[in-house]
Amino acid sequence: MWQQTLITLRARPRGFHLVTDELLAGLPELKACRVGLLHLWLQHTSASLTINENADPAVRRDFERFFNRLIPQGADGYEHNDEGLDDLPAHFKASVLGCQLSLPISAGRLALGTWQGVYLGEHRDHGGARKVLATVHGEGA
């Protein structure tokens, strides 16, 4: 079984956001997959996808603080700022974290650990809606 779906995530403010449920809502066919993989490809260069803590929102706030210290906005020496001071730092953060994930599917569900969820890293002040191409590959029930 191969299935591909383009999911549009709603616009979010800058920061790290748990989007697992929003992604799953766009993938009802996942329930028919006994075993397989879900590949997520974020079609943007100023946002990212990663897996981490799904329970305590403080983790997501700490992620934002950490990455802002690691890659500061307005640092000297950035040449690319066509869309504002957050432009190049957003590209750096997206490259560090990446734009794709491969997740195991087991018995019609994502085989995530108890405390794992999918984060969207929104690295722009006003990034807008984000598109994720989701590809399910696996065997049906």
PDB file of C-alpha atoms in Angstrom:
ATOM      1  CA  MET A   1       0.000   0.000   0.000  1.00  0.00           C
ATOM      2  CA  TRP A   2       1.211   3.459  -0.930  1.00  0.00           C
ATOM      3  CA  GLN A   3      -0.752   6.580  -0.032  1.00  0.00           C
ATOM      4  CA  GLN A   4       0.343  10.205  -0.317  1.00  0.00           C
ATOM      5  CA  THR A   5      -1.482  13.171   1.198  1.00  0.00           C
ATOM      6  CA  LEU A   6      -0.668  16.862   1.350  1.00  0.00           C
ATOM      7  CA  ILE A   7      -1.599  18.194   4.786  1.00  0.00           C
ATOM      8  CA  THR A   8      -1.797  21.917   5.467  1.00  0.00           C
ATOM      9  CA  LEU A   9      -0.986  22.758   9.078  1.00  0.00           C
ATOM     10  CA  ARG A  10      -2.660  25.891  10.403  1.00  0.00           C
ATOM     11  CA  ALA A  11      -0.519  29.000  10.869  1.00  0.00           C
ATOM     12  CA  ARG A  12       1.217  29.249  14.222  1.00  0.00           C
ATOM     13  CA  PRO A  13       3.333  31.850  15.982  1.00  0.00           C
ATOM     14  CA  ARG A  14       7.072  31.467  16.244  1.00  0.00           C
ATOM     15  CA  GLY A  15       8.035  28.583  18.523  1.00  0.00           C
ATOM     16  CA  PHE A  16       7.742  24.809  18.779  1.00  0.00           C
ATOM     17  CA  HIS A  17       4.289  23.287  18.439  1.00  0.00           C
ATOM     18  CA  LEU A  18       2.965  19.767  18.986  1.00  0.00           C
ATOM     19  CA  VAL A  19       1.264  18.798  15.691  1.00  0.00           C
ATOM     20  CA  THR A  20       0.867  15.016  16.040  1.00  0.00           C
ATOM     21  CA  ASP A  21      -2.939  15.117  16.297  1.00  0.00           C
ATOM     22  CA  GLU A  22      -3.288  17.564  13.402  1.00  0.00           C
ATOM     23  CA  LEU A  23      -1.168  15.306  11.187  1.00  0.00           C
ATOM     24  CA  LEU A  24      -3.087  12.170  12.189  1.00  0.00           C
ATOM     25  CA  ALA A  25      -6.420  13.891  11.485  1.00  0.00           C
ATOM     26  CA  GLY A  26      -5.243  14.275   7.876  1.00  0.00           C
ATOM     27  CA  LEU A  27      -4.284  10.591   7.594  1.00  0.00           C
ATOM     28  CA  PRO A  28      -7.364   8.406   8.186  1.00  0.00           C
ATOM     29  CA  GLU A  29      -5.820   5.715   5.915  1.00  0.00           C
ATOM     30  CA  LEU A  30      -3.161   5.084   8.572  1.00  0.00           C
ATOM     31  CA  LYS A  31      -5.707   2.966  10.502  1.00  0.00           C
ATOM     32  CA  ALA A  32      -5.732   0.414   7.654  1.00  0.00           C
ATOM     33  CA  CYS A  33      -1.961  -0.129   7.824  1.00  0.00           C
ATOM     34  CA  ARG A  34      -0.856  -3.157   9.873  1.00  0.00           C
ATOM     35  CA  VAL A  35       2.857  -2.417   9.558  1.00  0.00           C
ATOM     36  CA  GLY A  36       4.693   0.311   7.679  1.00  0.00           C
ATOM     37  CA  LEU A  37       6.305   3.718   7.642  1.00  0.00           C
ATOM     38  CA  LEU A  38       4.989   7.253   7.558  1.00  0.00           C
ATOM     39  CA  HIS A  39       7.345   9.688   5.891  1.00  0.00           C
ATOM     40  CA  LEU A  40       6.691  13.387   6.564  1.00  0.00           C
ATOM     41  CA  TRP A  41       8.272  16.026   4.315  1.00  0.00           C
ATOM     42  CA  LEU A  42       7.847  19.677   5.302  1.00  0.00           C
ATOM     43  CA  GLN A  43       7.785  21.783   2.121  1.00  0.00           C
ATOM     44  CA  HIS A  44       9.406  24.868   3.650  1.00  0.00           C
ATOM     45  CA  THR A  45      12.915  26.202   4.339  1.00  0.00           C
ATOM     46  CA  SER A  46      12.158  28.255   7.446  1.00  0.00           C
ATOM     47  CA  ALA A  47      10.391  25.677   9.619  1.00  0.00           C
ATOM     48  CA  SER A  48      11.316  22.198  10.839  1.00  0.00           C
ATOM     49  CA  LEU A  49      10.016  18.857  12.090  1.00  0.00           C
ATOM     50  CA  THR A  50      11.368  16.911  15.040  1.00  0.00           C
ATOM     51  CA  ILE A  51      10.257  14.371  17.656  1.00  0.00           C
ATOM     52  CA  ASN A  52      10.321  15.133  21.365  1.00  0.00           C
ATOM     53  CA  GLU A  53       8.368  15.445  24.637  1.00  0.00           C
ATOM     54  CA  ASN A  54       4.597  15.492  24.146  1.00  0.00           C
ATOM     55  CA  ALA A  55       3.400  16.197  27.701  1.00  0.00           C
ATOM     56  CA  ASP A  56       5.084  19.233  29.258  1.00  0.00           C
ATOM     57  CA  PRO A  57       4.770  22.457  27.216  1.00  0.00           C
ATOM     58  CA  ALA A  58       7.816  23.828  29.063  1.00  0.00           C
ATOM     59  CA  VAL A  59       9.983  21.586  26.880  1.00  0.00           C
ATOM     60  CA  ARG A  60       8.758  23.354  23.747  1.00  0.00           C
ATOM     61  CA  ARG A  61       9.367  26.775  25.317  1.00  0.00           C
ATOM     62  CA  ASP A  62      12.880  25.659  26.335  1.00  0.00           C
ATOM     63  CA  PHE A  63      13.510  24.473  22.759  1.00  0.00           C
ATOM     64  CA  GLU A  64      12.641  27.961  21.491  1.00  0.00           C
ATOM     65  CA  ARG A  65      14.945  29.651  24.030  1.00  0.00           C
ATOM     66  CA  PHE A  66      17.802  27.244  23.256  1.00  0.00           C
ATOM     67  CA  PHE A  67      17.613  27.689  19.488  1.00  0.00           C
ATOM     68  CA  ASN A  68      17.338  31.470  19.811  1.00  0.00           C
ATOM     69  CA  ARG A  69      20.575  31.458  21.837  1.00  0.00           C
ATOM     70  CA  LEU A  70      22.248  29.013  19.431  1.00  0.00           C
ATOM     71  CA  ILE A  71      21.209  30.992  16.328  1.00  0.00           C
ATOM     72  CA  PRO A  72      20.478  34.578  17.362  1.00  0.00           C
ATOM     73  CA  GLN A  73      18.404  36.933  15.286  1.00  0.00           C
ATOM     74  CA  GLY A  74      20.167  40.125  14.206  1.00  0.00           C
ATOM     75  CA  ALA A  75      23.701  38.766  14.623  1.00  0.00           C
ATOM     76  CA  ASP A  76      26.422  40.569  12.679  1.00  0.00           C
ATOM     77  CA  GLY A  77      27.480  39.051   9.383  1.00  0.00           C
ATOM     78  CA  TYR A  78      24.158  37.753   8.017  1.00  0.00           C
ATOM     79  CA  GLU A  79      23.766  38.826   4.408  1.00  0.00           C
ATOM     80  CA  HIS A  80      20.403  37.211   3.560  1.00  0.00           C
ATOM     81  CA  ASN A  81      17.623  39.260   5.159  1.00  0.00           C
ATOM     82  CA  ASP A  82      15.249  39.744   2.223  1.00  0.00           C
ATOM     83  CA  GLU A  83      12.199  38.980   4.359  1.00  0.00           C
ATOM     84  CA  GLY A  84      13.356  40.494   7.655  1.00  0.00           C
ATOM     85  CA  LEU A  85      15.787  39.865  10.488  1.00  0.00           C
ATOM     86  CA  ASP A  86      14.226  36.466  11.251  1.00  0.00           C
ATOM     87  CA  ASP A  87      14.807  35.231   7.667  1.00  0.00           C
ATOM     88  CA  LEU A  88      18.296  33.696   7.716  1.00  0.00           C
ATOM     89  CA  PRO A  89      18.148  32.507  11.345  1.00  0.00           C
ATOM     90  CA  ALA A  90      14.955  30.631  10.379  1.00  0.00           C
ATOM     91  CA  HIS A  91      16.810  28.892   7.523  1.00  0.00           C
ATOM     92  CA  PHE A  92      19.680  27.940   9.857  1.00  0.00           C
ATOM     93  CA  LYS A  93      17.300  26.482  12.474  1.00  0.00           C
ATOM     94  CA  ALA A  94      15.418  24.541   9.792  1.00  0.00           C
ATOM     95  CA  SER A  95      18.677  23.061   8.488  1.00  0.00           C
ATOM     96  CA  VAL A  96      19.890  22.090  11.961  1.00  0.00           C
ATOM     97  CA  LEU A  97      16.626  20.304  12.836  1.00  0.00           C
ATOM     98  CA  GLY A  98      15.598  19.106   9.369  1.00  0.00           C
ATOM     99  CA  CYS A  99      12.418  19.012   7.331  1.00  0.00           C
ATOM    100  CA  GLN A 100      11.602  15.299   7.326  1.00  0.00           C
ATOM    101  CA  LEU A 101      10.738  12.422   9.626  1.00  0.00           C
ATOM    102  CA  SER A 102      10.206   8.692   9.109  1.00  0.00           C
ATOM    103  CA  LEU A 103       7.918   7.154  11.705  1.00  0.00           C
ATOM    104  CA  PRO A 104       7.004   3.487  12.217  1.00  0.00           C
ATOM    105  CA  ILE A 105       3.390   2.348  11.900  1.00  0.00           C
ATOM    106  CA  SER A 106       2.189  -0.619  13.926  1.00  0.00           C
ATOM    107  CA  ALA A 107      -1.381  -1.928  14.083  1.00  0.00           C
ATOM    108  CA  GLY A 108      -2.824   1.178  12.436  1.00  0.00           C
ATOM    109  CA  ARG A 109      -1.105   3.668  14.748  1.00  0.00           C
ATOM    110  CA  LEU A 110       2.172   5.546  14.943  1.00  0.00           C
ATOM    111  CA  ALA A 111       4.560   3.506  17.076  1.00  0.00           C
ATOM    112  CA  LEU A 112       5.752   6.505  19.084  1.00  0.00           C
ATOM    113  CA  GLY A 113       7.028   6.180  22.618  1.00  0.00           C
ATOM    114  CA  THR A 114       4.752   7.151  25.501  1.00  0.00           C
ATOM    115  CA  TRP A 115       6.135  10.678  25.754  1.00  0.00           C
ATOM    116  CA  GLN A 116       6.903  11.331  22.073  1.00  0.00           C
ATOM    117  CA  GLY A 117       5.154  13.703  19.709  1.00  0.00           C
ATOM    118  CA  VAL A 118       5.829  15.480  16.422  1.00  0.00           C
ATOM    119  CA  TYR A 119       6.911  19.100  16.733  1.00  0.00           C
ATOM    120  CA  LEU A 120       6.634  21.777  14.099  1.00  0.00           C
ATOM    121  CA  GLY A 121       9.407  24.291  14.669  1.00  0.00           C
ATOM    122  CA  GLU A 122       8.047  27.597  13.380  1.00  0.00           C
ATOM    123  CA  HIS A 123      11.151  29.746  13.000  1.00  0.00           C
ATOM    124  CA  ARG A 124       9.581  32.840  11.418  1.00  0.00           C
ATOM    125  CA  ASP A 125       7.725  35.554  13.292  1.00  0.00           C
ATOM    126  CA  HIS A 126       4.838  35.144  10.815  1.00  0.00           C
ATOM    127  CA  GLY A 127       5.421  31.922   8.886  1.00  0.00           C
ATOM    128  CA  GLY A 128       1.852  31.212   7.830  1.00  0.00           C
ATOM    129  CA  ALA A 129       0.284  27.844   7.095  1.00  0.00           C
ATOM    130  CA  ARG A 130       2.787  25.030   6.519  1.00  0.00           C
ATOM    131  CA  LYS A 131       2.444  22.128   4.088  1.00  0.00           C
ATOM    132  CA  VAL A 132       3.552  18.585   4.918  1.00  0.00           C
ATOM    133  CA  LEU A 133       3.635  15.844   2.271  1.00  0.00           C
ATOM    134  CA  ALA A 134       2.794  12.614   4.106  1.00  0.00           C
ATOM    135  CA  THR A 135       3.600   9.286   2.460  1.00  0.00           C
ATOM    136  CA  VAL A 136       2.318   6.040   3.996  1.00  0.00           C
ATOM    137  CA  HIS A 137       3.959   2.816   2.870  1.00  0.00           C
ATOM    138  CA  GLY A 138       2.993  -0.488   4.398  1.00  0.00           C
ATOM    139  CA  GLU A 139       0.853  -3.595   4.499  1.00  0.00           C
ATOM    140  CA  GLY A 140      -2.846  -3.562   5.236  1.00  0.00           C
ATOM    141  CA  ALA A 141      -4.579  -5.576   7.906  1.00  0.00           C
TER     142      ALA A 141
END
